[in-house]
XYZ file of C-alpha atoms in Angstrom:
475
model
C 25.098 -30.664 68.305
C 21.381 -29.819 68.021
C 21.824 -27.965 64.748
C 23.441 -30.999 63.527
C 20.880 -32.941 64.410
C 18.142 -30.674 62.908
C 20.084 -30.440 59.675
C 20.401 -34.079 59.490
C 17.058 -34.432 59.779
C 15.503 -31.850 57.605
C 17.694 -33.939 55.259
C 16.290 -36.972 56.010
C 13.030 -35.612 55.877
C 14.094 -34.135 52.389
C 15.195 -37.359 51.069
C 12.395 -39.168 52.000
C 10.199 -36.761 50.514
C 11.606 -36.582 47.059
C 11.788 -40.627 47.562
C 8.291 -40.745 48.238
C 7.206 -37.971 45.199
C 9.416 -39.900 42.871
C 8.415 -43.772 43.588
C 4.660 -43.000 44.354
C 2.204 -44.791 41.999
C -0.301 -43.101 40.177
C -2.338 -44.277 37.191
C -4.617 -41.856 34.352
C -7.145 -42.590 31.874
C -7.423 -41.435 28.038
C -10.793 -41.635 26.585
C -10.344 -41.541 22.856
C -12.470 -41.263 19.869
C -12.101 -40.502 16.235
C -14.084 -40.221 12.806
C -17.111 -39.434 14.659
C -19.104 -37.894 11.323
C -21.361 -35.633 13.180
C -23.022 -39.399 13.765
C -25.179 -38.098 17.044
C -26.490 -41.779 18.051
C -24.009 -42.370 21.050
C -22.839 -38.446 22.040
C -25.149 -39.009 25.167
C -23.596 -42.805 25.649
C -20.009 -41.448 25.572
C -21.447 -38.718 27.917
C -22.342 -40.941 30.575
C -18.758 -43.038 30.190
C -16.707 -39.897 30.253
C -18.961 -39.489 34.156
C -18.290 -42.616 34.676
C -14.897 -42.621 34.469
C -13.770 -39.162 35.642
C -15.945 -40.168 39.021
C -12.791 -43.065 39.927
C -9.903 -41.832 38.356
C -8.055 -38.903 36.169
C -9.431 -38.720 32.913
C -8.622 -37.099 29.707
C -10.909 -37.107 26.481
C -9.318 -36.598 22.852
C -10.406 -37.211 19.212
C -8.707 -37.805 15.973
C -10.347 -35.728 13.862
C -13.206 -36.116 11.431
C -15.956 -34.393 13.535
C -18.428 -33.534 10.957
C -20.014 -34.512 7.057
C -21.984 -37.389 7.376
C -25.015 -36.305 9.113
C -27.888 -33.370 8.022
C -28.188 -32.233 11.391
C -25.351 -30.990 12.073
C -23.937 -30.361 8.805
C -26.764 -28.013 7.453
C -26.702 -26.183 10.769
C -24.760 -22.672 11.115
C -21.080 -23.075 11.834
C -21.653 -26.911 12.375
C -21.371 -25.743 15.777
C -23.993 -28.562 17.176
C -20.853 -30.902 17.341
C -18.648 -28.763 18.993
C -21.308 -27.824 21.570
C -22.006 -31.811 21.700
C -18.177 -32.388 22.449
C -18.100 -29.127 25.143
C -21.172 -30.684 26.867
C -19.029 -34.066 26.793
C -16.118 -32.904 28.373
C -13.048 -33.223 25.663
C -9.769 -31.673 26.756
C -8.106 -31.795 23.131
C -8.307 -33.112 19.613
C -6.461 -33.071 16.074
C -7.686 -32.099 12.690
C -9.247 -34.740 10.041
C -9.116 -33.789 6.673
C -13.585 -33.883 6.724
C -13.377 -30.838 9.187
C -12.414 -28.580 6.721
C -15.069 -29.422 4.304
C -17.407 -26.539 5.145
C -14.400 -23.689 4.740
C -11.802 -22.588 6.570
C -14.015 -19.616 7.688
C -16.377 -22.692 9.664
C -13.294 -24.376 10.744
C -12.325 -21.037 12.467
C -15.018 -20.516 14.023
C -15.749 -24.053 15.046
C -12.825 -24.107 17.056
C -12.952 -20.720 18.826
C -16.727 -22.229 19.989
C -14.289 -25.208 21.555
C -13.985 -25.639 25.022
C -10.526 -28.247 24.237
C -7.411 -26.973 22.693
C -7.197 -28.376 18.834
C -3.778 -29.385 17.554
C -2.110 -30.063 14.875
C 1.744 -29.616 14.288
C 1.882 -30.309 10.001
C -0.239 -27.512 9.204
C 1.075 -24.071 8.466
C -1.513 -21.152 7.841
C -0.587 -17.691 5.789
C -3.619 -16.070 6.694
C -5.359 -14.749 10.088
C -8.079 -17.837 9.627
C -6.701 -21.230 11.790
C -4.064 -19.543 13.486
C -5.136 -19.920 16.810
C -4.156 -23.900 16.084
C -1.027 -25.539 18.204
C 1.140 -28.075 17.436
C 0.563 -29.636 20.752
C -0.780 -29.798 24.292
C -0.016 -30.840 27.539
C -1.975 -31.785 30.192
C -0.947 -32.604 33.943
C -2.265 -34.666 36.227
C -2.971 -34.206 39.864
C 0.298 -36.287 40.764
C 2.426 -33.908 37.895
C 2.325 -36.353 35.297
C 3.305 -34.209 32.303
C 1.606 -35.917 29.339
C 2.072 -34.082 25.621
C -0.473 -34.153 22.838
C 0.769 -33.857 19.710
C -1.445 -33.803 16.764
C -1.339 -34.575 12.810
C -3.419 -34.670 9.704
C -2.574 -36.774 6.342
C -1.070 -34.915 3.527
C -0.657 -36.070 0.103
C 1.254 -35.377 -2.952
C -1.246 -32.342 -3.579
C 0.007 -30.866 -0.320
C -3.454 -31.346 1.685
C -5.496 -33.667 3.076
C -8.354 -35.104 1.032
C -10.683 -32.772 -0.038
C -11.821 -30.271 -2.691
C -8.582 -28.330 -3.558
C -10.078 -24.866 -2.455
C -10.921 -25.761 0.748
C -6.937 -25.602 1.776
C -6.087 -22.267 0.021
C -3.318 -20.919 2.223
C -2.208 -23.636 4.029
C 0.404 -25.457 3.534
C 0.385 -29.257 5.372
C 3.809 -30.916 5.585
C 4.743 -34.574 6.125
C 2.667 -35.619 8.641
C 5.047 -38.604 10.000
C 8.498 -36.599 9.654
C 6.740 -33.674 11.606
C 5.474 -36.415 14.046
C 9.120 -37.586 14.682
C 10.382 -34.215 14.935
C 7.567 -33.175 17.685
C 8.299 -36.445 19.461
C 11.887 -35.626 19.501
C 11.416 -32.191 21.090
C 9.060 -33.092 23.691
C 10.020 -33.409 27.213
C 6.532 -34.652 28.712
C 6.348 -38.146 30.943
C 4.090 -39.444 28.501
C 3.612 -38.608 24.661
C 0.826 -39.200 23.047
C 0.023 -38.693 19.175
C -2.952 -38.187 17.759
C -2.624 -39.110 14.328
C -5.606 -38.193 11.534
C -3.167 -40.193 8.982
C -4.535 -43.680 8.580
C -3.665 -46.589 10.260
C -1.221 -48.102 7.626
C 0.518 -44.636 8.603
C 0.711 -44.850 12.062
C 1.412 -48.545 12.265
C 4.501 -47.748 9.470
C 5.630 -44.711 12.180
C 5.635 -46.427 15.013
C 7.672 -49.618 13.352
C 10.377 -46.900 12.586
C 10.353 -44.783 15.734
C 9.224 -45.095 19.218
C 9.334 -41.845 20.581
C 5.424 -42.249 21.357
C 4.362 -44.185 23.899
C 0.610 -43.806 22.517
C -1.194 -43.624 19.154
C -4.742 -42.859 19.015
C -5.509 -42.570 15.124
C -8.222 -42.002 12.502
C -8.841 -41.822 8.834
C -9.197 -45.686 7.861
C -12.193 -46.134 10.513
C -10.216 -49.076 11.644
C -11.052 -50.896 14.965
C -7.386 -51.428 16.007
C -5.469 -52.560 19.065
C -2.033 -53.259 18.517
C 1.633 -52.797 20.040
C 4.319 -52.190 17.876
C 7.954 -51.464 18.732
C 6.869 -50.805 21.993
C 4.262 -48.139 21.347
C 0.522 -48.822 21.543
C -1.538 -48.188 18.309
C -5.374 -47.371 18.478
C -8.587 -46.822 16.371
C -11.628 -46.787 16.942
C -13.636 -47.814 13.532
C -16.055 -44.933 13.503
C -19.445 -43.108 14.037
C -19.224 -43.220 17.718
C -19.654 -47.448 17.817
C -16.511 -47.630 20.232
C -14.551 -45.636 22.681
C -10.584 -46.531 23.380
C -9.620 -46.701 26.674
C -5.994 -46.353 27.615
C -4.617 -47.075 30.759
C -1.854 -45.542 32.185
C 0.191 -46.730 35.446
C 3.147 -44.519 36.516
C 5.471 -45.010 39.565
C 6.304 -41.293 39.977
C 7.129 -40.250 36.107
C 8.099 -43.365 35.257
C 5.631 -45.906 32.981
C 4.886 -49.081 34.499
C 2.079 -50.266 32.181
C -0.348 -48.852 29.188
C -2.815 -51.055 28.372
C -5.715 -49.852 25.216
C -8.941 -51.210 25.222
C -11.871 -50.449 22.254
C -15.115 -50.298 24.323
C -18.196 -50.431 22.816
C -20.600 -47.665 23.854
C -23.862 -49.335 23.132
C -23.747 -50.924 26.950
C -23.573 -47.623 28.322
C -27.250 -45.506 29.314
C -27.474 -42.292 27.790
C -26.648 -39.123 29.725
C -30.313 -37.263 30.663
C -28.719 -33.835 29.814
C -26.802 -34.720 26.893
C -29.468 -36.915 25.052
C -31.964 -33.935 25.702
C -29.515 -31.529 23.702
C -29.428 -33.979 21.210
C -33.219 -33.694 21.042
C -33.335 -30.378 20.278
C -30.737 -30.395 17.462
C -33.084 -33.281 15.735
C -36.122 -31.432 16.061
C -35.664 -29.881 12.351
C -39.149 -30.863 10.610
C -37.702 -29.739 6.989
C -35.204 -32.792 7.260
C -37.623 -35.254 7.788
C -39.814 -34.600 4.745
C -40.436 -37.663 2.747
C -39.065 -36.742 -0.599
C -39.973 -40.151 -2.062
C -39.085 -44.872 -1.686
C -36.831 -47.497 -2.044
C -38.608 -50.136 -4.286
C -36.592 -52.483 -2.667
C -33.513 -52.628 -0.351
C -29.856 -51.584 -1.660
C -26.643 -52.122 -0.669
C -23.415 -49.692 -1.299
C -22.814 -50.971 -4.974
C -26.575 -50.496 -5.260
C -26.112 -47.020 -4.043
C -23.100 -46.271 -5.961
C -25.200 -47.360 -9.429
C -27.969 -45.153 -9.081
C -25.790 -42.100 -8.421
C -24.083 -42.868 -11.535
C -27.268 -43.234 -13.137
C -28.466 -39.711 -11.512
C -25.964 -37.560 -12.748
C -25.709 -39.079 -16.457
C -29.967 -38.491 -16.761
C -29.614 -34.979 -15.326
C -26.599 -33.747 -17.927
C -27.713 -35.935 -20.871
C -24.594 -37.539 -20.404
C -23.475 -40.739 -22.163
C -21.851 -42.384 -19.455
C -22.171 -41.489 -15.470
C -19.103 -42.163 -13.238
C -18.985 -41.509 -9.591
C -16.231 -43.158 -6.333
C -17.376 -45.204 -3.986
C -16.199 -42.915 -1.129
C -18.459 -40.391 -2.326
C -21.275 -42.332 -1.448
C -21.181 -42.085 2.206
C -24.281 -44.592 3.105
C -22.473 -47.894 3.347
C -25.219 -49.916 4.808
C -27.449 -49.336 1.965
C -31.053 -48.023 1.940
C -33.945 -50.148 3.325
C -37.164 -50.101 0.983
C -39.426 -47.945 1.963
C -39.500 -43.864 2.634
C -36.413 -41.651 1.884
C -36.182 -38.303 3.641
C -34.541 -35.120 2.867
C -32.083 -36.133 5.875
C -31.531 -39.392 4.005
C -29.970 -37.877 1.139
C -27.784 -35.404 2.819
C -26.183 -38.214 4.770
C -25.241 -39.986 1.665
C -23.886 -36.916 -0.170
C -23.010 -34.124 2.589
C -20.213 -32.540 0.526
C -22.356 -30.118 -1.512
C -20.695 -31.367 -4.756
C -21.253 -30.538 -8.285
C -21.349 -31.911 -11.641
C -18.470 -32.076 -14.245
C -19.461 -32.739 -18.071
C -16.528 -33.840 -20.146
C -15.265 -35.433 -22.893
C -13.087 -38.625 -22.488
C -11.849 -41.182 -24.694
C -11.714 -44.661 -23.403
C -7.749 -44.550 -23.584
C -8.412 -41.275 -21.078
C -10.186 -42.985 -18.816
C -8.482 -46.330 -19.149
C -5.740 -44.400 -17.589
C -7.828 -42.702 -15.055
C -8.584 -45.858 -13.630
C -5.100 -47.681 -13.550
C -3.690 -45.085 -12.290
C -6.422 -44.983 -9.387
C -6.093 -48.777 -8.803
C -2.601 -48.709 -8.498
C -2.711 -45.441 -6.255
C 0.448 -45.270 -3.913
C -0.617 -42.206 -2.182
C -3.939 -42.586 -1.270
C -3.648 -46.211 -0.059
C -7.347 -47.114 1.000
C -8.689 -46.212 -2.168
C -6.266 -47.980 -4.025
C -6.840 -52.032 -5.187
C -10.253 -51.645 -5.400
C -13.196 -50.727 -7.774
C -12.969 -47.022 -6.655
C -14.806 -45.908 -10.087
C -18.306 -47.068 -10.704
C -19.938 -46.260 -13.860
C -22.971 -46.743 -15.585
C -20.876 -48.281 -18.388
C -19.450 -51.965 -17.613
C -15.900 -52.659 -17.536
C -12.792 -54.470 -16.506
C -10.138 -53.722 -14.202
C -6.769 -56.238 -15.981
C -4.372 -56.867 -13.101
C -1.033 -58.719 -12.926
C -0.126 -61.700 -10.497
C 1.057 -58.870 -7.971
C -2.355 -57.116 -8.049
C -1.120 -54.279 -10.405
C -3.724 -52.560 -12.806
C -2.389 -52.501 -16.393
C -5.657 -52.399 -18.682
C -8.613 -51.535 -18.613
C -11.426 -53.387 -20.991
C -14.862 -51.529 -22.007
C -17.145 -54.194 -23.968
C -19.361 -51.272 -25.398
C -16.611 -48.521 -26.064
C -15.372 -47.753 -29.401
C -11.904 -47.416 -29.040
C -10.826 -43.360 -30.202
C -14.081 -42.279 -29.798
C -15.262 -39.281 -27.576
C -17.836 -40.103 -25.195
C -19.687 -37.127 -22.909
C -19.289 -38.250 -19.335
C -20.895 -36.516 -16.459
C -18.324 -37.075 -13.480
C -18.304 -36.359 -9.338
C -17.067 -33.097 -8.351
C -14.527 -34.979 -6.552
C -13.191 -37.046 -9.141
C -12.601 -34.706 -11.421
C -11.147 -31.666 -9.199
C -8.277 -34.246 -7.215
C -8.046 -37.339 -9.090
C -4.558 -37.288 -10.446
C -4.254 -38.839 -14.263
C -7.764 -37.111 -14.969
C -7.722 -36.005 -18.757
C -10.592 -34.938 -20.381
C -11.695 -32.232 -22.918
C -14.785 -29.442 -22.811
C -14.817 -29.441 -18.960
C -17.783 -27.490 -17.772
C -18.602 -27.346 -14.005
C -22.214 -27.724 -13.941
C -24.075 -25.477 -11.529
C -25.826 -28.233 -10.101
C -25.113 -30.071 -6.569
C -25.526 -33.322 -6.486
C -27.979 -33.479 -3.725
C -30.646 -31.305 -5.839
C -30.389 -33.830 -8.704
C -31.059 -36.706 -5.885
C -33.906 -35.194 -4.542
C -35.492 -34.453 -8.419
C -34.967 -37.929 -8.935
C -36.512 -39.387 -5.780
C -39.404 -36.925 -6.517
C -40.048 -38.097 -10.243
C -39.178 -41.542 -10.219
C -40.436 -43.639 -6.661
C -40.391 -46.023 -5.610
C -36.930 -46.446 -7.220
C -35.057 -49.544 -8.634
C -31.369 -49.965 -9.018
C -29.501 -52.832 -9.506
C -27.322 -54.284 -6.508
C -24.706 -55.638 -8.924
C -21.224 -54.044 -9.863
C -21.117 -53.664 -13.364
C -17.537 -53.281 -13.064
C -14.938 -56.065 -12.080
C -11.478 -57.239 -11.656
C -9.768 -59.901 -13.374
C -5.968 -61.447 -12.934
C -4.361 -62.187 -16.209
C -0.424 -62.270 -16.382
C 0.926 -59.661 -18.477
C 2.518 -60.207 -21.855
C-alpha cells in the first residue's frame, strides 16, 4: 500500500512540476539597433541602457547591419575594428550583415568578425572561398527559464546578385533571395520565439511579413526608417539610424508560450553616457591628422547644396563637360555649416574611397540612364526621385502614375557627344549605363575634395537643384 502511495505521489509531484515549468511566466528583452555608420555619438549612451536593462531583466542586444562607412574614425582605422571593439565593450550577443559592411573587402569583413565577441548571421549568403565562412545562418539564444529564441539573419540582394555596393567587393559570393530564404529559415526553425533580422529595407520586410507570419519579430535596416508596426501578426521594427534610437521589444511568455510582444523605439539621447565606454571612445577620436582644417564653407549648405559642388568637383578636376554624381553618394545629409571643414569632414561625406569615370555620353544615353533610374523596380528607395544631379540642368517628364518617360536637357544638342566625368558608383552598378571611351581615373574622390577645399575657400555652391520633375500626360 505504501509503494502505492509513494508512486502516486512522485506522480503527483511529477505532474505538478511539469505544470508548474510549463505555465510559469517569464518575460525577455531585445535591445535592437541597426544602420549605426560607425556614427560614435551615442555607443557610450546605448552602453549605459544595455546596464540598465540587463540589471532588471534578461536581455539580448542585436543589430541589423550597416556597422561602418560614414565616419573617419573608424573607417580609416585598421580592420575598422574600433566598431567591433565598441559593440564587444557594449555587450551585443548577435547581428546580421548590411550591404555597407563589406565596403572595405571581404578580407576586413573577415577579420572584423573573428574580432566579434556576438555570433554574425546571415542565411542568403553563400561563400566559395575560405574568407566569411565562419558566418551562420542563424542563432539561438536561451534564456534562464529555456526560452529557445532563433536569430535568423538576411541581407538585400538585387538583380546583380549582391547587395549594394561596388561589384568587386562580392567576388565569390553568391547572395540569394533574401525573403524566400527568410521563409524557408522560418519554416525550419523550431525555437519558442523567431526573430529576423532583416538588412533588406523596410518596404521588404513589411511585404514579408504581409505574406508570411512565421516570425514573431522583425528588427530591420537599410531604409533608416523609424518604424513600429504590426502586420499579420508579426511586429516590424527600425530604428532610423546613426545610433538616434534603440528598439525595445518586450517579450512575455507563460512557459514557451507568447503572451505579449510589445516594440518600442527609444531615443538614446535621455540616457548618461557609460564612464568606460565614452573613455574608449576618447581614445579612438584622439587622431590629430583628422582634424586638420583643410579649408570653409562661405556659407551654409544643405544636401542638394552638397550634391552640386561634388558635381562641380569632379567635372573641374577631369576637364569634363558635364559632372554627374547620386545623391546617396553624398553621405552628409544635414549639410555643412559655414565655417571650417576638416579632413574628418570630408571623409564622412565620401567614405567609400571612390574614383572617377570619364566618358562619353550622348544625351539619348543618358536620357535613358536616368528613366531607367527613376523608374527603378529593384532598388526601390532610390527610385522616384532626382537620384542624378548634374552640373547640367534638366528635366525628369513623368506620367500621371509617376512613371519617367523623357528626359529634357535645355543646353544639350541632341546627337552630340559630351565628356562627362561620373561617380565611381554610378557608373560600375547603375544598370542602363551606356557610354563610350570609359577610362577609370586614378583619382579618389576624396583627394579631389580636399584640392578643392585647399584652392578655392571659403567655398560657394548653390543650394538649388538644377534638376526637376515635371507631370505631363503622355502622348
Amino acid at each position: 500500500m505504501k509503494k502505492v502511495v509513494s508512486i502516486v505521489t512522485a506522480f503527483a509531484f511529477s505532474f505538478f512540476l511539469l505544470f508548474f515549468v510549463g505555465y510559469r511566466k517569464s518575460e525577455f528583452v531585445i535591445l535592437s539597433t541597426n544602420d549605426m555608420h560607425a556614427s560614435l555619438d551615442n555607443v557610450a549612451r546605448l552602453a549605459t541602457a544595455v546596464k540598465e536593462c540587463r540589471d532588471t531583466v534578461f536581455t539580448i542586444v542585436v543589430d541589423a547591419g550597416d556597422r561602418w562607412t560614414g565616419n573617419a574614425y573608424v573607417d580609416l582605422a585598421e580592420g575598422r575594428l574600433p566598431m567591433i571593439r565598441l559593440m564587444n565593450a557594449v555587450g551585443y550577443d548577435v547581428a546580421t550583415l548590411g550591404n555597407h559592411d563589406f565596403d572595405a573587402g571581404q578580407k576586413v569583413l573577415d577579420g572584423a568578425i573573428d574580432e566579434a565577441e556576438f555570433e554574425v548571421v546571415c542565411a542568403n549568403m553563400q561563400t566559395t572561398s575560405e574568407l566569411l565562412d565562419d558566418v551562420e545562418k542563424s542563432e539561438r539564444i536561451v534564456t534562464p527559464e529555456g526560452v529557445e529564441i532563433d536569430f535568423v539573419g538576411v541581407v538585400t540582394s538585387y538583380a546583380n546578385g549582391h547587395p549594394d555596393g561596388n561589384d568587386s567587393n562580392f567576388e565569390g559570393l553568391k547572395f540569394e533571395d533574401p525573403q524566400i530564404v527568410a521563409e524557408s529559415e522560418g519554416d525550419e526553425s523550431d525555437g519558442d520565439i523567431k526573430v529576423l533580422l532583416s538588412h533588406m529595407g523596410h518596404d521588404r520586410d513589411l511585404a514579408l511579413a504581409e505574406r508570411y507570419n512565421g516570425y514573431d519579430v522583425i528588427l530591420g535596416g537599410h531604409t533608416h526608417r523609424l518604424l513600429d508596426t504590426v502586420v499579420n501578426g508579426t511586429v516590424v521594427g527600425q530604428t532610423q539610424r546613426k545610433l538616434k534610437y534603440v528598439g525595445v521589444t518586450k517579450v512575455k511568455m507563460r512557459g514557451s508560450k507568447v503572451v505579449s510582444i510589445e516594440y518600442e523605439n527609444i531615443p538614446l539621447k535621455n540616457y548618461a553616457k557609460d564612464a568606460e565606454v565614452e573613455a574608449q571612445i576618447k581614445e579612438i577620436e584622439a587622431n590629430p591628422a583628422l582634424q586638420e582644417v583643410v579649408g570653409s564653407m562661405a556659407h551654409s549648405t544643405n544636401h542638394v547644396g552638397l550634391c552640386n559642388l561634388q558635381t562641380k568637383i569632379i567635372k573641374e578636376a577631369t576637364g569634363a563637360e558635364i559632372g554627374i554624381y547620386h545623391r546617396g553618394g553624398v553621405r552628409i545629409i544635414e549639410g555643412l555649416p559655414k565655417g571650417d571643414v576638416t579632413v574628418k569632414t570630408l571623409f564622412d561625406n565620401e567614405p567609400f574611397f571612390s574614383q572617377v569615370h570619364l566618358v562619353e555620353m550622348t544625351p539619348a544615353q543618358l536620357r535613358k540612364l536616368i528613366v531607367e533610374k527613376y523608374n527603378d523596380t529593384v532598388n526601390a528607395k532610390e527610385a522616384h526621385v532626382v537620384d542624378l544631379y548634374a552640373t547640367t540642368p534638366y528635366r525628369i517628364i513623368v506620367d500621371e502614375n509617376d512613371m519617367a518617360y523623357d528626359v529634357a536637357f535645355p543646353r544639350l544638342r541632341e546627337g552630340r557627344k559630351y565628356k562627362i566625368a561620373v561617380a565611381d558608383y554610378v557608373a560600375r552598378n547603375y544598370a542602363h549605363f551606356e557610354c563610350e571611351s570609359e577610362v577609370r581615373l586614378p583619382l579618389l574622390v576624396f583627394e579631389l575634395d580636399r584640392a578643392y577645399f585647399e584652392k578655392n575657400s571659403p567655398v560657394s555652391i548653390s543650394n538649388k537643384m538644377l534638376q526637376s520633375v515635371v507631370v505631363r500626360k503622355q502622348r
